[in-house]
Amino acid sequence: MKIKILFQGDSITDAAREREFDQHLGVGYPNLVAARLGFEEPEKYEFINRGIGGNRSIDVLARIRSDIINIQPDVMSILMGINDVWHELASGNGVSCKDYEIYYDMLISRIKEALPSTRIMILEPFVLKGPATEEKWDEFRRGTEENAAAAARVAKKHGLPFVKLMDKFDAAAKLAETTYWLKDGVHPTPMGHELIAKEWMKVFKNILRGTEL
């Protein structure tokens, strides 16, 4: 039986995926991860992307049954948090850091209860200064850092691997313009997706070494 890997999150994960075909993973890091793992070990894995652009933490929680539990993944990764900040700054319809942590904790608790054998990876939200973020940069950065810390706390509470990304993008921004990595300060370019994929793979390989799937 194939190892089923689920990618969950917002537009960064969505990355223009085709909704009608699970095998179409979009043009982002899920596609890069699938290409590597699928090439290294043909037919070993099944890859599913259920990221949805614009989703906040509460939106992902709302679709936990249809897009997580019913899929019954062996491994899943979650990347969410930037829209909780962005929606608040843009329209007052965001999610506070306090509620973000509550929803994240609830999401993980319910997944673990329903799918106790599923391995979960939490990816750190990130942001750089760019066309979409520079006007309210201080608020963007502060809010994203707060959510990153909250996501780390949830990962620690549940004993889950945490994929650090903020400092990786900060370091990358010293090598090239921020828009080289995140085209608007939020959404990755191909190079930004490659950065995420590399960090994702490091943690996934550790999961494979530590636990037989």
PDB file of N, CA and C in Angstrom, residues 119-153:
ATOM      1  N   ARG A 119       1.286  10.893  10.847  1.00  0.00           N
ATOM      2  CA  ARG A 119       2.428  11.718  11.225  1.00  0.00           C
ATOM      3  C   ARG A 119       2.187  13.134  10.716  1.00  0.00           C
ATOM      4  N   ILE A 120       2.316  14.129  11.589  1.00  0.00           N
ATOM      5  CA  ILE A 120       1.984  15.504  11.248  1.00  0.00           C
ATOM      6  C   ILE A 120       3.220  16.385  11.359  1.00  0.00           C
ATOM      7  N   MET A 121       3.434  17.229  10.357  1.00  0.00           N
ATOM      8  CA  MET A 121       4.499  18.216  10.357  1.00  0.00           C
ATOM      9  C   MET A 121       3.868  19.600  10.347  1.00  0.00           C
ATOM     10  N   ILE A 122       4.311  20.484  11.223  1.00  0.00           N
ATOM     11  CA  ILE A 122       3.822  21.862  11.239  1.00  0.00           C
ATOM     12  C   ILE A 122       4.889  22.763  10.627  1.00  0.00           C
ATOM     13  N   LEU A 123       4.498  23.518   9.606  1.00  0.00           N
ATOM     14  CA  LEU A 123       5.406  24.441   8.930  1.00  0.00           C
ATOM     15  C   LEU A 123       5.213  25.850   9.488  1.00  0.00           C
ATOM     16  N   GLU A 124       6.301  26.529   9.692  1.00  0.00           N
ATOM     17  CA  GLU A 124       6.279  27.866  10.271  1.00  0.00           C
ATOM     18  C   GLU A 124       5.823  28.913   9.251  1.00  0.00           C
ATOM     19  N   PRO A 125       4.843  29.765   9.602  1.00  0.00           N
ATOM     20  CA  PRO A 125       4.483  30.871   8.707  1.00  0.00           C
ATOM     21  C   PRO A 125       5.627  31.871   8.609  1.00  0.00           C
ATOM     22  N   PHE A 126       5.670  32.596   7.503  1.00  0.00           N
ATOM     23  CA  PHE A 126       6.791  33.502   7.225  1.00  0.00           C
ATOM     24  C   PHE A 126       6.301  34.704   6.434  1.00  0.00           C
ATOM     25  N   VAL A 127       7.129  35.739   6.388  1.00  0.00           N
ATOM     26  CA  VAL A 127       6.808  36.938   5.615  1.00  0.00           C
ATOM     27  C   VAL A 127       8.095  37.719   5.371  1.00  0.00           C
ATOM     28  N   LEU A 128       8.157  38.415   4.259  1.00  0.00           N
ATOM     29  CA  LEU A 128       9.244  39.343   3.962  1.00  0.00           C
ATOM     30  C   LEU A 128       8.630  40.661   3.490  1.00  0.00           C
ATOM     31  N   LYS A 129       9.418  41.695   3.515  1.00  0.00           N
ATOM     32  CA  LYS A 129       8.931  42.977   3.020  1.00  0.00           C
ATOM     33  C   LYS A 129       8.816  42.921   1.497  1.00  0.00           C
ATOM     34  N   GLY A 130       7.631  43.255   0.982  1.00  0.00           N
ATOM     35  CA  GLY A 130       7.380  43.214  -0.450  1.00  0.00           C
ATOM     36  C   GLY A 130       6.202  44.083  -0.809  1.00  0.00           C
ATOM     37  N   PRO A 131       5.786  44.078  -2.074  1.00  0.00           N
ATOM     38  CA  PRO A 131       4.701  44.944  -2.529  1.00  0.00           C
ATOM     39  C   PRO A 131       3.416  44.824  -1.711  1.00  0.00           C
ATOM     40  N   ALA A 132       3.093  43.631  -1.218  1.00  0.00           N
ATOM     41  CA  ALA A 132       1.843  43.444  -0.473  1.00  0.00           C
ATOM     42  C   ALA A 132       1.988  43.708   1.016  1.00  0.00           C
ATOM     43  N   THR A 133       3.225  43.807   1.499  1.00  0.00           N
ATOM     44  CA  THR A 133       3.435  43.886   2.942  1.00  0.00           C
ATOM     45  C   THR A 133       4.127  45.157   3.422  1.00  0.00           C
ATOM     46  N   GLU A 134       4.761  45.891   2.520  1.00  0.00           N
ATOM     47  CA  GLU A 134       5.605  47.002   2.965  1.00  0.00           C
ATOM     48  C   GLU A 134       4.814  48.166   3.573  1.00  0.00           C
ATOM     49  N   GLU A 135       3.568  48.388   3.130  1.00  0.00           N
ATOM     50  CA  GLU A 135       2.794  49.513   3.655  1.00  0.00           C
ATOM     51  C   GLU A 135       2.527  49.363   5.146  1.00  0.00           C
ATOM     52  N   LYS A 136       2.257  48.136   5.574  1.00  0.00           N
ATOM     53  CA  LYS A 136       2.008  47.871   6.996  1.00  0.00           C
ATOM     54  C   LYS A 136       3.021  46.845   7.499  1.00  0.00           C
ATOM     55  N   TRP A 137       4.264  47.075   7.130  1.00  0.00           N
ATOM     56  CA  TRP A 137       5.299  46.085   7.372  1.00  0.00           C
ATOM     57  C   TRP A 137       5.451  45.714   8.840  1.00  0.00           C
ATOM     58  N   ASP A 138       5.495  46.682   9.725  1.00  0.00           N
ATOM     59  CA  ASP A 138       5.691  46.379  11.142  1.00  0.00           C
ATOM     60  C   ASP A 138       4.597  45.464  11.667  1.00  0.00           C
ATOM     61  N   GLU A 139       3.351  45.735  11.267  1.00  0.00           N
ATOM     62  CA  GLU A 139       2.229  44.907  11.716  1.00  0.00           C
ATOM     63  C   GLU A 139       2.296  43.511  11.099  1.00  0.00           C
ATOM     64  N   PHE A 140       2.664  43.444   9.812  1.00  0.00           N
ATOM     65  CA  PHE A 140       2.798  42.148   9.149  1.00  0.00           C
ATOM     66  C   PHE A 140       3.844  41.287   9.852  1.00  0.00           C
ATOM     67  N   ARG A 141       4.999  41.892  10.073  1.00  0.00           N
ATOM     68  CA  ARG A 141       6.091  41.126  10.659  1.00  0.00           C
ATOM     69  C   ARG A 141       5.774  40.703  12.090  1.00  0.00           C
ATOM     70  N   ARG A 142       5.265  41.628  12.879  1.00  0.00           N
ATOM     71  CA  ARG A 142       4.944  41.314  14.270  1.00  0.00           C
ATOM     72  C   ARG A 142       3.876  40.219  14.350  1.00  0.00           C
ATOM     73  N   GLY A 143       2.824  40.368  13.563  1.00  0.00           N
ATOM     74  CA  GLY A 143       1.746  39.381  13.590  1.00  0.00           C
ATOM     75  C   GLY A 143       2.203  38.005  13.129  1.00  0.00           C
ATOM     76  N   THR A 144       3.037  37.975  12.098  1.00  0.00           N
ATOM     77  CA  THR A 144       3.521  36.686  11.595  1.00  0.00           C
ATOM     78  C   THR A 144       4.472  36.037  12.582  1.00  0.00           C
ATOM     79  N   GLU A 145       5.327  36.832  13.205  1.00  0.00           N
ATOM     80  CA  GLU A 145       6.224  36.287  14.233  1.00  0.00           C
ATOM     81  C   GLU A 145       5.436  35.725  15.414  1.00  0.00           C
ATOM     82  N   GLU A 146       4.380  36.420  15.801  1.00  0.00           N
ATOM     83  CA  GLU A 146       3.547  35.932  16.902  1.00  0.00           C
ATOM     84  C   GLU A 146       2.889  34.606  16.530  1.00  0.00           C
ATOM     85  N   ASN A 147       2.393  34.510  15.307  1.00  0.00           N
ATOM     86  CA  ASN A 147       1.767  33.262  14.866  1.00  0.00           C
ATOM     87  C   ASN A 147       2.797  32.149  14.720  1.00  0.00           C
ATOM     88  N   ALA A 148       3.998  32.508  14.280  1.00  0.00           N
ATOM     89  CA  ALA A 148       5.062  31.507  14.179  1.00  0.00           C
ATOM     90  C   ALA A 148       5.374  30.926  15.553  1.00  0.00           C
ATOM     91  N   ALA A 149       5.446  31.783  16.554  1.00  0.00           N
ATOM     92  CA  ALA A 149       5.709  31.317  17.915  1.00  0.00           C
ATOM     93  C   ALA A 149       4.558  30.449  18.423  1.00  0.00           C
ATOM     94  N   ALA A 150       3.326  30.844  18.077  1.00  0.00           N
ATOM     95  CA  ALA A 150       2.162  30.055  18.486  1.00  0.00           C
ATOM     96  C   ALA A 150       2.180  28.682  17.831  1.00  0.00           C
ATOM     97  N   ALA A 151       2.502  28.629  16.545  1.00  0.00           N
ATOM     98  CA  ALA A 151       2.582  27.345  15.841  1.00  0.00           C
ATOM     99  C   ALA A 151       3.651  26.460  16.452  1.00  0.00           C
ATOM    100  N   ALA A 152       4.774  27.063  16.850  1.00  0.00           N
ATOM    101  CA  ALA A 152       5.843  26.300  17.493  1.00  0.00           C
ATOM    102  C   ALA A 152       5.378  25.729  18.831  1.00  0.00           C
ATOM    103  N   ARG A 153       4.593  26.511  19.560  1.00  0.00           N
ATOM    104  CA  ARG A 153       4.077  26.017  20.846  1.00  0.00           C
ATOM    105  C   ARG A 153       3.134  24.836  20.646  1.00  0.00           C
TER     106      ARG A 153
END
